[in-house]
Coordinates of C-alpha atoms in Angstrom, one line a residue:
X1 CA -14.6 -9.6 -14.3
X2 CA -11.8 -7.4 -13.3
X3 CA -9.6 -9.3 -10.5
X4 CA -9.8 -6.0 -7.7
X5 CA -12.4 -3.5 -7.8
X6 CA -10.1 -1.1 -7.5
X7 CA -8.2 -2.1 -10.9
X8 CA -11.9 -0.7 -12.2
X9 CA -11.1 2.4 -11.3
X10 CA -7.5 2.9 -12.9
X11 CA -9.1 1.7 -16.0
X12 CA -10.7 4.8 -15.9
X13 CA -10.0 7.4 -14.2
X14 CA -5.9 6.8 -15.0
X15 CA -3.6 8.5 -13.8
X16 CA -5.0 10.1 -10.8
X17 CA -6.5 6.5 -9.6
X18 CA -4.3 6.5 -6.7
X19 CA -5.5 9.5 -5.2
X20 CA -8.8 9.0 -5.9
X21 CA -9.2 5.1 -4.1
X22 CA -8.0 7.2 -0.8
X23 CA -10.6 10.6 -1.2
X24 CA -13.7 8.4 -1.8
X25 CA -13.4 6.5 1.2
X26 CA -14.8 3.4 0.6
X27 CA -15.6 1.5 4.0
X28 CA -15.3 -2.0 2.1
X29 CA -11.8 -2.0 -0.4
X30 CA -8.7 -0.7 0.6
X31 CA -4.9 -0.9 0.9
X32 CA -3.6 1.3 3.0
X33 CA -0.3 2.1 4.2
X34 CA -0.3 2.2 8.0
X35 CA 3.9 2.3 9.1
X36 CA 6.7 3.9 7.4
X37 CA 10.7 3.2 8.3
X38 CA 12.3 6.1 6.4
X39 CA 16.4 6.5 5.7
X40 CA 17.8 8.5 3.2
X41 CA 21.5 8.7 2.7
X42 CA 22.7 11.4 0.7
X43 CA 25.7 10.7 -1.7
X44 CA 27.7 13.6 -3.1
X45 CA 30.0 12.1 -5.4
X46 CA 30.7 12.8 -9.1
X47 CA 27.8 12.2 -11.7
X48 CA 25.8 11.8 -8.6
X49 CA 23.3 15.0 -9.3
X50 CA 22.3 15.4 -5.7
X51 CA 21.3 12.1 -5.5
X52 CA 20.5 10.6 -2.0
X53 CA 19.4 6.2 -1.7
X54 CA 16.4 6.1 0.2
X55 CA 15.9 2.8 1.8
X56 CA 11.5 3.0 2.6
X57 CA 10.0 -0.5 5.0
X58 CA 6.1 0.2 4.5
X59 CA 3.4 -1.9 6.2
X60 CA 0.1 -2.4 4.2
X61 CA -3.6 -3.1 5.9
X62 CA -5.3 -4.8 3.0
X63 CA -9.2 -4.9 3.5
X64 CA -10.7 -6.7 0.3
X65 CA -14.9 -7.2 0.8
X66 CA -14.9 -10.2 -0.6
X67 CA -12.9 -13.6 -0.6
X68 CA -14.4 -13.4 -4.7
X69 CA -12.8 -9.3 -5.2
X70 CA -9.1 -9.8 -3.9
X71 CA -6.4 -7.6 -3.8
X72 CA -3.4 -8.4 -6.4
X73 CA -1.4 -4.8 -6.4
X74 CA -0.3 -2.5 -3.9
X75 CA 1.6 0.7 -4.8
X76 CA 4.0 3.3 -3.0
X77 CA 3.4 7.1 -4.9
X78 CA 6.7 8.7 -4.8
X79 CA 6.8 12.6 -3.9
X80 CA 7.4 14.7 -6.7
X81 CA 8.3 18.4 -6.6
X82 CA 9.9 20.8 -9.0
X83 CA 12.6 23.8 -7.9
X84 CA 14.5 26.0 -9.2
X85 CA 14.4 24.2 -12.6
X86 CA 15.1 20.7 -10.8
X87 CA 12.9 18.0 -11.0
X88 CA 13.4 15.2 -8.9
X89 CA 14.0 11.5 -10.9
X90 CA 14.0 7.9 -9.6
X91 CA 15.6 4.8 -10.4
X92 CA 14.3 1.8 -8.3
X93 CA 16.9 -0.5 -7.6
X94 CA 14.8 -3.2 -5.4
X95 CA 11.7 -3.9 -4.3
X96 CA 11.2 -7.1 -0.9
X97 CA 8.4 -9.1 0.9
X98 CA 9.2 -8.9 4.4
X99 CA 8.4 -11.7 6.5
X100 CA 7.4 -12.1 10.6
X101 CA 10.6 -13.8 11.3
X102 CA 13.0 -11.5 9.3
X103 CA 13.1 -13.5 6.0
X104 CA 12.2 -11.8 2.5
X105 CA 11.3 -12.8 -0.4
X106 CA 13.0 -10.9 -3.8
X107 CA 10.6 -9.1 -6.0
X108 CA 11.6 -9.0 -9.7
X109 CA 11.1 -6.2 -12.2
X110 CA 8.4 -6.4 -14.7
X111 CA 8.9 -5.5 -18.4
X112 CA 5.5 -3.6 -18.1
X113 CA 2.5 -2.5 -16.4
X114 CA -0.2 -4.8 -15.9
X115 CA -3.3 -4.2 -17.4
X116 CA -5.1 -7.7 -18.1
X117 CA -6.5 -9.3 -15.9
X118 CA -4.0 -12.7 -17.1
X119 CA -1.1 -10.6 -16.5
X120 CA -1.5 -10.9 -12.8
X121 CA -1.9 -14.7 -12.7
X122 CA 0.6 -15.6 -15.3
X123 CA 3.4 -17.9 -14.7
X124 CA 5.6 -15.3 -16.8
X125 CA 3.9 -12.2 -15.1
X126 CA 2.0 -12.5 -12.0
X127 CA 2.9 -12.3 -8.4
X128 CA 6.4 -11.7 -6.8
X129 CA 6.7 -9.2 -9.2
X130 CA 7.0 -5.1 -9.5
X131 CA 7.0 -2.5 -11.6
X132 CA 8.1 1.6 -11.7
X133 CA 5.4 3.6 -13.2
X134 CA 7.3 6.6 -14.6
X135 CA 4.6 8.3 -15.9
X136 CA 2.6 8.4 -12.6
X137 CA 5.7 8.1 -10.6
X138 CA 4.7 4.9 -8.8
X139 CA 5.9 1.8 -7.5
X140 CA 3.7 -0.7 -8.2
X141 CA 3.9 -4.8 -6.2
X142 CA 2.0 -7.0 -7.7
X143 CA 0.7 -9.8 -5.1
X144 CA -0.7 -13.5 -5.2
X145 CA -4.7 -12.4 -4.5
X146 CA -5.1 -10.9 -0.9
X147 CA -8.3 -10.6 0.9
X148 CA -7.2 -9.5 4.6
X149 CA -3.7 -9.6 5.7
X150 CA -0.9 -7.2 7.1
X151 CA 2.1 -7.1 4.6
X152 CA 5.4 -5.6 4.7
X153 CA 7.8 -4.7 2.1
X154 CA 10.8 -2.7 1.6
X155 CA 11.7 -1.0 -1.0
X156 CA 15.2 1.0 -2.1
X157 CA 15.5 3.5 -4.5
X158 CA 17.6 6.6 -5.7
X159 CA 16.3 10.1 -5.8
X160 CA 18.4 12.9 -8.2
X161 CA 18.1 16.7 -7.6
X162 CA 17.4 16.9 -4.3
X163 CA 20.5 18.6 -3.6
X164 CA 20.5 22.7 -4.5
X165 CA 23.5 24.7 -4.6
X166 CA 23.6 28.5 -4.4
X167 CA 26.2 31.4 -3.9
X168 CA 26.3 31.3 -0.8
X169 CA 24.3 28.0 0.8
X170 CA 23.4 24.5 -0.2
X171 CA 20.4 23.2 1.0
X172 CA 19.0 19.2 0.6
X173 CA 15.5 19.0 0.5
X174 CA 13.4 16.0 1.5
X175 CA 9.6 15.6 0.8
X176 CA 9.1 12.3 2.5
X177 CA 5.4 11.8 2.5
X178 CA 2.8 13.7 1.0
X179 CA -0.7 13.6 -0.4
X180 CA -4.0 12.0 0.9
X181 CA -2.6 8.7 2.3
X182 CA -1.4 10.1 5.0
X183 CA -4.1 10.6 7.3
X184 CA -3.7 6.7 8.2
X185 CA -0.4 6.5 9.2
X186 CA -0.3 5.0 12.6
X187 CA 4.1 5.7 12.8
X188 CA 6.7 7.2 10.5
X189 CA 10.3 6.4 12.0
X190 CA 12.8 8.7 9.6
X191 CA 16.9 9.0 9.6
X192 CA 18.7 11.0 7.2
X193 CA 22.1 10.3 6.6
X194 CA 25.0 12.6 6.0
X195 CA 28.8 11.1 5.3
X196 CA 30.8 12.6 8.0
X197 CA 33.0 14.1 5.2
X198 CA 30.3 16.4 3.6
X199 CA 28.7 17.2 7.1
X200 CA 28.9 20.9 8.0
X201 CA 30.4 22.1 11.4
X202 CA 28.3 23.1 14.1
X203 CA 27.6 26.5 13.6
X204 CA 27.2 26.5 10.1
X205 CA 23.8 24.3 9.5
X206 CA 20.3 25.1 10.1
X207 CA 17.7 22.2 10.1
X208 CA 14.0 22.7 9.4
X209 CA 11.1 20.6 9.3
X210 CA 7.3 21.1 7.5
X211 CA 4.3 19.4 8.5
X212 CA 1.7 18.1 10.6
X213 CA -1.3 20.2 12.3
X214 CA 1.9 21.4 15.1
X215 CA 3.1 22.5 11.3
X216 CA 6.8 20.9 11.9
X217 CA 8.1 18.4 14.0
X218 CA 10.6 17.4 16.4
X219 CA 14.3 15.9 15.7
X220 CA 17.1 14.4 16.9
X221 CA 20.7 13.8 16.0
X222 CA 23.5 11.3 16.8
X223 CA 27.3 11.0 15.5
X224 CA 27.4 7.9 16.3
X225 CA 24.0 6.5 15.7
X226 CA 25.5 5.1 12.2
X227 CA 29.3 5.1 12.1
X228 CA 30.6 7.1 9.2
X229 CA 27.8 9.6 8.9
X230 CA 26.0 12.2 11.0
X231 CA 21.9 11.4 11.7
X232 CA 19.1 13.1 12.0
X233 CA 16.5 11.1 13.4
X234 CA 12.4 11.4 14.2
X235 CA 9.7 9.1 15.3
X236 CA 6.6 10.2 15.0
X237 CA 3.4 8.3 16.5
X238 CA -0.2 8.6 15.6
X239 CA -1.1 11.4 17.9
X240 CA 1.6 13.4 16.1
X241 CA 0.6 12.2 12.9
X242 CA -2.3 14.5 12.6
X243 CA -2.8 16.6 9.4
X244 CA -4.7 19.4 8.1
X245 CA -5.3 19.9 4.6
X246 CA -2.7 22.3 3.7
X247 CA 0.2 20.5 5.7
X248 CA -0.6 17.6 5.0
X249 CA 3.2 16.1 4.3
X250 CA 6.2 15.5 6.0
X251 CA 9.3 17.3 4.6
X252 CA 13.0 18.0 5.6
X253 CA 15.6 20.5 4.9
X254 CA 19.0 21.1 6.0
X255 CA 20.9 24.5 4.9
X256 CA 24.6 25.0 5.2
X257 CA 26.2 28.2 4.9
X258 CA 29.3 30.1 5.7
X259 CA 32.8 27.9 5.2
X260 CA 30.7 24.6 4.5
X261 CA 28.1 26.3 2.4
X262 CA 29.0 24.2 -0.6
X263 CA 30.1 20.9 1.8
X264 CA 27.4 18.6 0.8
X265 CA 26.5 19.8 -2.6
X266 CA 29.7 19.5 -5.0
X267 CA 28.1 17.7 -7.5
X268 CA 25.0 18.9 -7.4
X269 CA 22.8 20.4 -10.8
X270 CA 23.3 23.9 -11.7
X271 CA 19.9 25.2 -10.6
X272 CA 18.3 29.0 -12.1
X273 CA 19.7 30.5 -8.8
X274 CA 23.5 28.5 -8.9
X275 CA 25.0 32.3 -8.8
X276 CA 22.6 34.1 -6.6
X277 CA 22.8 34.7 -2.6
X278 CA 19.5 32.7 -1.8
X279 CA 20.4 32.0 2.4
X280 CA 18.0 35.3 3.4
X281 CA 15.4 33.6 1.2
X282 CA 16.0 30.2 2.7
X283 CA 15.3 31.1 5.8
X284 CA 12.5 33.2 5.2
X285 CA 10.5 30.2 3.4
X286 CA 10.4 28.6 6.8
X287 CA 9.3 31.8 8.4
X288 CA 6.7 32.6 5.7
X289 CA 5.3 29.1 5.7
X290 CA 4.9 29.4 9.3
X291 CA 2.9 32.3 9.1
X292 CA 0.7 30.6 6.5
X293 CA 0.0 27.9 9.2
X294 CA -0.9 30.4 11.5
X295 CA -3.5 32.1 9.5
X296 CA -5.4 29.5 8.8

């Protein structure tokens, strides 16, 4: 007998599994993520490829059926997108149990993915361990048999190419959350750090957000928030966490132009478009998505 009912499922329908243990809403099993505390610091340094070090603290509800069907993985998708010839790569560099009264425990890395059901009880394998599915781009923690329980874990890791640079503009783009999970968030608290030295003057920056059912929402920003960089900041509650289907993400993009246009993104992949003027057609994706919104 498989450990989780919901380790039948990946044994089958592999890779979309994750998606599909959200769309079939099942009353009974689930693991949700319910609270997100989002920070992103983008590092524009040599050999850094438009890297930015996302530090995510995600809260699980974990609703097992049965004290007999427990829960023994959770898993964090991580957004994918493609631009301009750019694909966006990961490296996970930790992965904690957070605890009520501040202390963690240390997840280690697996050598694999799990796929007996002795791997998840083994003394060389089992709990307190994690593992980065490339292939479905997925963090996977593997936990000591949960049947109802609140958890909390952070995890830290490095996204490349997320960074463009054009003629005349550079733009970082952010897709933060995505996908069917997240019509049961109940908060998402983001900041996006920028080092002071690759911020761009006043003047020559444009900040844009994309979803929810308002189809963006609100931000603020602080210079002294976190000492050394410039923030951008949100928090978003559960009546502003609503979704329809074809906004059903939260992204970020901040353009820079003019003297600075090329501030943040020294080091940043050649793209198709390195040589082209692309800041009419940044600009006009916001406005064009906008539109889309509005005719639905």
């Amino acid at each position: 007998v498989f450990l989780v009912w919901g380790f039948f499922i990946f044994m089958i329908f592999s890779p979309v599994f994750f998606t599909f243990l959200e769309e079939v809403e099942n009353p009974f099993d689930y693991a949700r993520i319910t609270d997100v505390e989002y920070k992103a610091v983008l590092v524009d340094e040599f050999g850094s490829e438009g890297k930015v070090v996302i530090t995510e603290r995600l809260t699980f509800d974990i609703h097992a059926f049965s004290k007999d069907n427990l829960f023994w993985e959770l898993w964090r998708e991580l957004p994918v997108d493609y631009v301009d010839g750019l694909e966006n790569s990961y490296k996970v560099n930790s992965v904690k149990q957070i605890f009520e009264d501040g202390s963690y425990d240390i997840y280690e890395e697996s050598d694999k993915l799990y796929w007996d059901d002795y791997d998840y009880v083994s003394s060389y394998y089992g709990p307190g361990k994690w593992y980065y599915d490339e292939y479905d781009e997925c963090v996977l923690f593997y936990i000591d048999g949960v049947y109802r329980e609140e958890m909390v874990f952070e995890i830290e890791y490095e996204m490349t190419n997320t960074v463009f640079r054009y003629n005349d503009a550079s733009e970082l783009y952010l897709t933060m959350y995505s996908g069917n999970t997240i019509k049961h968030l109940n908060s998402y608290k983001g900041e996006i750090l920028i080092p002071n030295k690759d911020m761009p003057s006043s003047g020559n920056y444009e900040v844009y957000t994309y979803g929810t059912s308002n189809d963006s929402f609100t931000y603020s920003e602080s210079k002294t928030r976190n000492p050394g960089y410039h923030t951008f900041y949100f928090e978003l509650d559960e009546n502003e966490l609503k979704f329809d289907t074809f906004n059903n993400f939260l992204e970020f993009t901040l353009i820079s132009f003019g003297n600075d246009r090329h501030i943040f993104s020294e080091y940043a992949n050649r793209n198709y478009y390195s040589n082209d003027d692309c800041l009419w057609e940044l600009r006009a994706e916001y406005t064009d998505y906008i539109d889309d919104c509005n005719s639905y």
